[in-house]
Amino acid sequence: MMDCKKALQLIPRYIDGELDVSQKEELEKHIESCESCRKEYQLEKNIIESLKNMPPLELPEDFNKKIHEKLVYQKNILEKKKERLKKTLTVAVIAASFILMTVFVVNIFKFDKSSRIESSAPLNNIKMTQSADLSKKEGINNEVNMFSITGQRGLLAGTSRKITKNATVSLEVEDVNVCYDKVFKLVKEAEGFIESSDETVFTDNTKRINLVLKVREDKFESVISQIKEFGKVTALRIDSKDVTEQYYDLKARLKNLEIEEQKLQDIMNKASTVKEMLEVESEINRIRSEIESMKEQLKVWENLTSLGTINLSIKEVSKVEQPTTLVSFKGIGRDMKLAFINNVNFLIFFIKKLIIILVIVLPYGALAFIGYKVYIYFKKRR
């Protein structure tokens, strides 16, 4: 038995005479038995007959022209969209290429920087590790409290920092004695002193003098600057260490121990038994030992921070001129061997570097290839 849904689908074909005999008979039986489908059939039949009886519409004379113009307009819009898409893809490919090239250059620069071979010349090995903005020397008579700011320890305003300064300087001069006199005069003017010195005489009658100089910390840099002018500097190292936190931490701990010692003295005076007195005295002795140790450490730091230390080595260089001699072929085999080894080492180094560069470039090359394929795909679709 045909249902209403299928009947409604077949009614238009039934009116147009497109059903076969079995479908036609089945539909007619359903229409006779179903009032709603019968009304739908009559409605659609009346509509179709009305449309057939309507006179044909006359199209405007320029109908074809307008249709053509509209089609051309739509085509132009489509072409413009494709052109915009093409330009967008081109810009995107160029931007991606620029970014990839930038990353590539940066990576190459880092690689070259990391593989750079430093020169072994003495002057190129001079290391400078000075701390900036060194505080001037100030006397501290009051107790200084430490406080925390954003997770870091700081100092109250007006409190000087404690910084140790050490330098190592090596000079080459023509006359050691003259240079020594200049250094002695310079240190005296800087209100310092020579802590120790030793002199060595070599077989060629040249000398070397090693000095340990102590100068005021506020004249430390000035003294080094003037010493560098006395001869040829072959080595220079300056180290500065900030011990401010350790110094004032130790000072605060010292005061706490002194307070604790005073409290123990009060307990000692109130002790009623020998056992209590012995226990308190033992604790007082332990605290006194720690106090003395802290005081000694504070003295060491005060001495180190009030005076800078300069380890100066002055070496005399002989000015004997070497006689001019003929160049011989002696050792040419060894030189050729060294030249061959150097060339092989350079070739191996070049190949290794080339492999690393290829490994760096490979991912970017793959991305560029994918971008090119996408561009070709959209170009073919156009």
PDB file of C-alpha atoms in Angstrom, residues 41-241:
ATOM      1  CA  TYR A  41      -3.436  16.398  -6.694  1.00  0.00           C
ATOM      2  CA  GLN A  42      -6.304  18.710  -7.711  1.00  0.00           C
ATOM      3  CA  LEU A  43      -4.312  21.780  -6.576  1.00  0.00           C
ATOM      4  CA  GLU A  44      -1.194  20.894  -8.521  1.00  0.00           C
ATOM      5  CA  LYS A  45      -3.271  19.905 -11.582  1.00  0.00           C
ATOM      6  CA  ASN A  46      -5.066  23.273 -11.544  1.00  0.00           C
ATOM      7  CA  ILE A  47      -1.772  25.157 -11.214  1.00  0.00           C
ATOM      8  CA  ILE A  48      -0.192  23.318 -14.125  1.00  0.00           C
ATOM      9  CA  GLU A  49      -3.235  23.804 -16.334  1.00  0.00           C
ATOM     10  CA  SER A  50      -3.317  27.500 -15.449  1.00  0.00           C
ATOM     11  CA  LEU A  51       0.352  27.857 -16.389  1.00  0.00           C
ATOM     12  CA  LYS A  52      -0.238  26.091 -19.678  1.00  0.00           C
ATOM     13  CA  ASN A  53      -3.047  28.478 -20.542  1.00  0.00           C
ATOM     14  CA  MET A  54      -0.982  31.600 -19.795  1.00  0.00           C
ATOM     15  CA  PRO A  55       0.228  33.512 -22.865  1.00  0.00           C
ATOM     16  CA  PRO A  56       4.034  33.422 -23.416  1.00  0.00           C
ATOM     17  CA  LEU A  57       6.007  36.336 -21.950  1.00  0.00           C
ATOM     18  CA  GLU A  58       7.818  38.600 -24.356  1.00  0.00           C
ATOM     19  CA  LEU A  59      11.468  39.233 -23.411  1.00  0.00           C
ATOM     20  CA  PRO A  60      12.986  42.716 -23.759  1.00  0.00           C
ATOM     21  CA  GLU A  61      14.911  43.349 -26.930  1.00  0.00           C
ATOM     22  CA  ASP A  62      18.218  43.853 -25.010  1.00  0.00           C
ATOM     23  CA  PHE A  63      17.679  40.798 -22.810  1.00  0.00           C
ATOM     24  CA  ASN A  64      20.529  38.841 -24.396  1.00  0.00           C
ATOM     25  CA  LYS A  65      22.828  41.853 -24.227  1.00  0.00           C
ATOM     26  CA  LYS A  66      22.136  42.361 -20.530  1.00  0.00           C
ATOM     27  CA  ILE A  67      22.677  38.682 -19.828  1.00  0.00           C
ATOM     28  CA  HIS A  68      25.997  38.835 -21.665  1.00  0.00           C
ATOM     29  CA  GLU A  69      27.076  41.961 -19.808  1.00  0.00           C
ATOM     30  CA  LYS A  70      26.152  40.384 -16.502  1.00  0.00           C
ATOM     31  CA  LEU A  71      28.138  37.254 -17.328  1.00  0.00           C
ATOM     32  CA  VAL A  72      31.145  39.390 -18.341  1.00  0.00           C
ATOM     33  CA  TYR A  73      30.831  41.368 -15.093  1.00  0.00           C
ATOM     34  CA  GLN A  74      30.743  38.180 -13.028  1.00  0.00           C
ATOM     35  CA  LYS A  75      33.742  36.864 -14.932  1.00  0.00           C
ATOM     36  CA  ASN A  76      35.702  40.069 -14.246  1.00  0.00           C
ATOM     37  CA  ILE A  77      34.893  39.822 -10.545  1.00  0.00           C
ATOM     38  CA  LEU A  78      36.126  36.226 -10.530  1.00  0.00           C
ATOM     39  CA  GLU A  79      39.328  37.250 -12.339  1.00  0.00           C
ATOM     40  CA  LYS A  80      39.956  40.048  -9.837  1.00  0.00           C
ATOM     41  CA  LYS A  81      39.477  37.627  -6.952  1.00  0.00           C
ATOM     42  CA  LYS A  82      41.980  35.231  -8.517  1.00  0.00           C
ATOM     43  CA  GLU A  83      44.427  38.107  -9.085  1.00  0.00           C
ATOM     44  CA  ARG A  84      44.111  39.231  -5.477  1.00  0.00           C
ATOM     45  CA  LEU A  85      44.658  35.651  -4.301  1.00  0.00           C
ATOM     46  CA  LYS A  86      47.730  35.394  -6.503  1.00  0.00           C
ATOM     47  CA  LYS A  87      49.185  38.631  -5.101  1.00  0.00           C
ATOM     48  CA  THR A  88      48.440  37.531  -1.556  1.00  0.00           C
ATOM     49  CA  LEU A  89      50.193  34.209  -2.092  1.00  0.00           C
ATOM     50  CA  THR A  90      53.163  35.974  -3.686  1.00  0.00           C
ATOM     51  CA  VAL A  91      53.502  38.358  -0.757  1.00  0.00           C
ATOM     52  CA  ALA A  92      53.153  35.463   1.690  1.00  0.00           C
ATOM     53  CA  VAL A  93      55.862  33.465  -0.098  1.00  0.00           C
ATOM     54  CA  ILE A  94      58.189  36.485  -0.157  1.00  0.00           C
ATOM     55  CA  ALA A  95      57.572  37.201   3.538  1.00  0.00           C
ATOM     56  CA  ALA A  96      58.121  33.561   4.469  1.00  0.00           C
ATOM     57  CA  SER A  97      61.317  33.480   2.412  1.00  0.00           C
ATOM     58  CA  PHE A  98      62.568  36.656   4.102  1.00  0.00           C
ATOM     59  CA  ILE A  99      61.842  35.249   7.571  1.00  0.00           C
ATOM     60  CA  LEU A 100      63.515  31.939   6.741  1.00  0.00           C
ATOM     61  CA  MET A 101      66.533  33.733   5.316  1.00  0.00           C
ATOM     62  CA  THR A 102      66.798  35.930   8.417  1.00  0.00           C
ATOM     63  CA  VAL A 103      66.677  32.897  10.714  1.00  0.00           C
ATOM     64  CA  PHE A 104      69.227  31.162   8.520  1.00  0.00           C
ATOM     65  CA  VAL A 105      71.640  34.117   8.622  1.00  0.00           C
ATOM     66  CA  VAL A 106      71.261  34.410  12.408  1.00  0.00           C
ATOM     67  CA  ASN A 107      71.998  30.694  12.840  1.00  0.00           C
ATOM     68  CA  ILE A 108      75.034  30.930  10.571  1.00  0.00           C
ATOM     69  CA  PHE A 109      76.257  33.986  12.504  1.00  0.00           C
ATOM     70  CA  LYS A 110      75.886  32.132  15.810  1.00  0.00           C
ATOM     71  CA  PHE A 111      77.702  29.116  14.403  1.00  0.00           C
ATOM     72  CA  ASP A 112      80.585  31.277  13.119  1.00  0.00           C
ATOM     73  CA  LYS A 113      80.770  33.083  16.434  1.00  0.00           C
ATOM     74  CA  SER A 114      80.862  29.857  18.436  1.00  0.00           C
ATOM     75  CA  SER A 115      83.596  28.368  16.233  1.00  0.00           C
ATOM     76  CA  ARG A 116      85.799  31.455  16.194  1.00  0.00           C
ATOM     77  CA  ILE A 117      89.424  30.745  17.130  1.00  0.00           C
ATOM     78  CA  GLU A 118      90.884  33.273  19.523  1.00  0.00           C
ATOM     79  CA  SER A 119      94.357  34.643  18.955  1.00  0.00           C
ATOM     80  CA  SER A 120      97.140  33.494  21.307  1.00  0.00           C
ATOM     81  CA  ALA A 121      98.941  36.839  21.358  1.00  0.00           C
ATOM     82  CA  PRO A 122      99.551  38.068  24.935  1.00  0.00           C
ATOM     83  CA  LEU A 123      97.764  41.364  24.492  1.00  0.00           C
ATOM     84  CA  ASN A 124      94.674  39.624  23.114  1.00  0.00           C
ATOM     85  CA  ASN A 125      94.508  37.450  26.235  1.00  0.00           C
ATOM     86  CA  ILE A 126      94.072  40.432  28.558  1.00  0.00           C
ATOM     87  CA  LYS A 127      90.951  39.885  30.631  1.00  0.00           C
ATOM     88  CA  MET A 128      89.055  42.756  32.186  1.00  0.00           C
ATOM     89  CA  THR A 129      86.465  41.857  34.816  1.00  0.00           C
ATOM     90  CA  GLN A 130      85.902  45.146  36.599  1.00  0.00           C
ATOM     91  CA  SER A 131      82.719  45.962  38.464  1.00  0.00           C
ATOM     92  CA  ALA A 132      81.049  49.233  37.450  1.00  0.00           C
ATOM     93  CA  ASP A 133      80.121  52.159  39.694  1.00  0.00           C
ATOM     94  CA  LEU A 134      82.418  51.353  42.628  1.00  0.00           C
ATOM     95  CA  SER A 135      81.348  53.222  45.759  1.00  0.00           C
ATOM     96  CA  LYS A 136      83.754  55.620  47.427  1.00  0.00           C
ATOM     97  CA  LYS A 137      85.198  54.706  50.805  1.00  0.00           C
ATOM     98  CA  GLU A 138      83.008  55.763  53.746  1.00  0.00           C
ATOM     99  CA  GLY A 139      83.204  55.117  57.451  1.00  0.00           C
ATOM    100  CA  ILE A 140      80.301  53.169  58.919  1.00  0.00           C
ATOM    101  CA  ASN A 141      79.676  53.866  62.613  1.00  0.00           C
ATOM    102  CA  ASN A 142      76.025  52.876  62.907  1.00  0.00           C
ATOM    103  CA  GLU A 143      74.411  49.442  62.672  1.00  0.00           C
ATOM    104  CA  VAL A 144      73.132  48.725  59.143  1.00  0.00           C
ATOM    105  CA  ASN A 145      69.959  46.691  58.610  1.00  0.00           C
ATOM    106  CA  MET A 146      69.394  44.656  55.457  1.00  0.00           C
ATOM    107  CA  PHE A 147      65.990  44.651  53.796  1.00  0.00           C
ATOM    108  CA  SER A 148      64.356  42.801  50.871  1.00  0.00           C
ATOM    109  CA  ILE A 149      63.179  44.438  47.660  1.00  0.00           C
ATOM    110  CA  THR A 150      61.479  42.322  44.974  1.00  0.00           C
ATOM    111  CA  GLY A 151      63.244  39.207  46.190  1.00  0.00           C
ATOM    112  CA  GLN A 152      66.774  40.764  46.239  1.00  0.00           C
ATOM    113  CA  ARG A 153      68.744  42.030  49.204  1.00  0.00           C
ATOM    114  CA  GLY A 154      69.551  45.735  49.290  1.00  0.00           C
ATOM    115  CA  LEU A 155      71.164  48.400  51.449  1.00  0.00           C
ATOM    116  CA  LEU A 156      69.769  51.385  53.238  1.00  0.00           C
ATOM    117  CA  ALA A 157      70.435  54.725  51.577  1.00  0.00           C
ATOM    118  CA  GLY A 158      73.818  56.214  52.458  1.00  0.00           C
ATOM    119  CA  THR A 159      75.484  52.857  53.168  1.00  0.00           C
ATOM    120  CA  SER A 160      78.710  52.188  51.294  1.00  0.00           C
ATOM    121  CA  ARG A 161      79.373  48.936  49.509  1.00  0.00           C
ATOM    122  CA  LYS A 162      82.242  46.633  50.381  1.00  0.00           C
ATOM    123  CA  ILE A 163      84.170  45.680  47.255  1.00  0.00           C
ATOM    124  CA  THR A 164      87.526  43.916  47.005  1.00  0.00           C
ATOM    125  CA  LYS A 165      89.764  44.878  44.087  1.00  0.00           C
ATOM    126  CA  ASN A 166      92.655  42.854  42.704  1.00  0.00           C
ATOM    127  CA  ALA A 167      94.737  43.325  39.592  1.00  0.00           C
ATOM    128  CA  THR A 168      97.555  41.465  37.849  1.00  0.00           C
ATOM    129  CA  VAL A 169      99.743  43.470  35.466  1.00  0.00           C
ATOM    130  CA  SER A 170     102.755  42.309  33.437  1.00  0.00           C
ATOM    131  CA  LEU A 171     105.060  44.892  31.853  1.00  0.00           C
ATOM    132  CA  GLU A 172     108.036  44.713  29.522  1.00  0.00           C
ATOM    133  CA  VAL A 173     110.484  47.612  29.868  1.00  0.00           C
ATOM    134  CA  GLU A 174     113.989  48.501  28.754  1.00  0.00           C
ATOM    135  CA  ASP A 175     115.217  49.402  32.270  1.00  0.00           C
ATOM    136  CA  VAL A 176     113.674  47.688  35.310  1.00  0.00           C
ATOM    137  CA  ASN A 177     115.255  50.061  37.833  1.00  0.00           C
ATOM    138  CA  VAL A 178     113.850  53.159  36.183  1.00  0.00           C
ATOM    139  CA  CYS A 179     110.394  51.589  36.043  1.00  0.00           C
ATOM    140  CA  TYR A 180     110.657  50.537  39.701  1.00  0.00           C
ATOM    141  CA  ASP A 181     111.429  54.112  40.768  1.00  0.00           C
ATOM    142  CA  LYS A 182     108.384  55.364  38.840  1.00  0.00           C
ATOM    143  CA  VAL A 183     106.141  52.743  40.454  1.00  0.00           C
ATOM    144  CA  PHE A 184     107.465  53.530  43.929  1.00  0.00           C
ATOM    145  CA  LYS A 185     106.788  57.251  43.463  1.00  0.00           C
ATOM    146  CA  LEU A 186     103.322  56.582  42.022  1.00  0.00           C
ATOM    147  CA  VAL A 187     102.295  54.308  44.906  1.00  0.00           C
ATOM    148  CA  LYS A 188     103.542  56.828  47.472  1.00  0.00           C
ATOM    149  CA  GLU A 189     101.519  59.611  45.845  1.00  0.00           C
ATOM    150  CA  ALA A 190      98.449  57.331  45.918  1.00  0.00           C
ATOM    151  CA  GLU A 191      98.896  56.929  49.709  1.00  0.00           C
ATOM    152  CA  GLY A 192      99.745  53.259  49.279  1.00  0.00           C
ATOM    153  CA  PHE A 193     102.755  51.046  49.923  1.00  0.00           C
ATOM    154  CA  ILE A 194     104.737  48.129  48.494  1.00  0.00           C
ATOM    155  CA  GLU A 195     103.751  45.050  50.473  1.00  0.00           C
ATOM    156  CA  SER A 196     106.419  42.768  49.018  1.00  0.00           C
ATOM    157  CA  SER A 197     108.946  42.560  46.203  1.00  0.00           C
ATOM    158  CA  ASP A 198     111.416  40.093  44.745  1.00  0.00           C
ATOM    159  CA  GLU A 199     114.023  40.448  42.030  1.00  0.00           C
ATOM    160  CA  THR A 200     115.358  37.854  39.585  1.00  0.00           C
ATOM    161  CA  VAL A 201     118.451  38.266  37.371  1.00  0.00           C
ATOM    162  CA  PHE A 202     118.705  36.120  34.238  1.00  0.00           C
ATOM    163  CA  THR A 203     121.786  34.801  32.446  1.00  0.00           C
ATOM    164  CA  ASP A 204     121.644  37.600  29.855  1.00  0.00           C
ATOM    165  CA  ASN A 205     121.826  40.162  32.724  1.00  0.00           C
ATOM    166  CA  THR A 206     118.192  41.154  32.300  1.00  0.00           C
ATOM    167  CA  LYS A 207     116.010  41.442  35.400  1.00  0.00           C
ATOM    168  CA  ARG A 208     112.494  40.814  36.513  1.00  0.00           C
ATOM    169  CA  ILE A 209     110.887  42.362  39.588  1.00  0.00           C
ATOM    170  CA  ASN A 210     107.640  41.115  41.096  1.00  0.00           C
ATOM    171  CA  LEU A 211     105.804  43.601  43.325  1.00  0.00           C
ATOM    172  CA  VAL A 212     102.668  43.446  45.450  1.00  0.00           C
ATOM    173  CA  LEU A 213     101.239  46.956  45.733  1.00  0.00           C
ATOM    174  CA  LYS A 214      98.580  48.222  48.131  1.00  0.00           C
ATOM    175  CA  VAL A 215      96.751  51.416  47.141  1.00  0.00           C
ATOM    176  CA  ARG A 216      93.616  53.168  48.290  1.00  0.00           C
ATOM    177  CA  GLU A 217      90.554  51.675  46.607  1.00  0.00           C
ATOM    178  CA  ASP A 218      89.381  55.041  45.269  1.00  0.00           C
ATOM    179  CA  LYS A 219      92.737  55.469  43.439  1.00  0.00           C
ATOM    180  CA  PHE A 220      92.955  51.856  42.293  1.00  0.00           C
ATOM    181  CA  GLU A 221      91.939  52.420  38.648  1.00  0.00           C
ATOM    182  CA  SER A 222      94.026  55.582  38.330  1.00  0.00           C
ATOM    183  CA  VAL A 223      97.193  53.816  39.510  1.00  0.00           C
ATOM    184  CA  ILE A 224      96.678  50.941  37.045  1.00  0.00           C
ATOM    185  CA  SER A 225      96.098  53.398  34.211  1.00  0.00           C
ATOM    186  CA  GLN A 226      99.421  55.158  34.948  1.00  0.00           C
ATOM    187  CA  ILE A 227     101.342  51.880  35.386  1.00  0.00           C
ATOM    188  CA  LYS A 228     100.251  50.807  31.882  1.00  0.00           C
ATOM    189  CA  GLU A 229     102.138  53.833  30.496  1.00  0.00           C
ATOM    190  CA  PHE A 230     105.480  52.738  31.999  1.00  0.00           C
ATOM    191  CA  GLY A 231     106.042  49.966  29.449  1.00  0.00           C
ATOM    192  CA  LYS A 232     104.521  47.397  27.120  1.00  0.00           C
ATOM    193  CA  VAL A 233     101.569  45.585  28.726  1.00  0.00           C
ATOM    194  CA  THR A 234     101.740  41.841  28.049  1.00  0.00           C
ATOM    195  CA  ALA A 235      99.030  40.768  30.498  1.00  0.00           C
ATOM    196  CA  LEU A 236      96.343  42.543  32.467  1.00  0.00           C
ATOM    197  CA  ARG A 237      93.595  41.165  34.660  1.00  0.00           C
ATOM    198  CA  ILE A 238      91.343  43.111  37.010  1.00  0.00           C
ATOM    199  CA  ASP A 239      88.940  41.384  39.395  1.00  0.00           C
ATOM    200  CA  SER A 240      86.364  42.997  41.643  1.00  0.00           C
ATOM    201  CA  LYS A 241      84.208  41.137  44.149  1.00  0.00           C
TER     202      LYS A 241
END
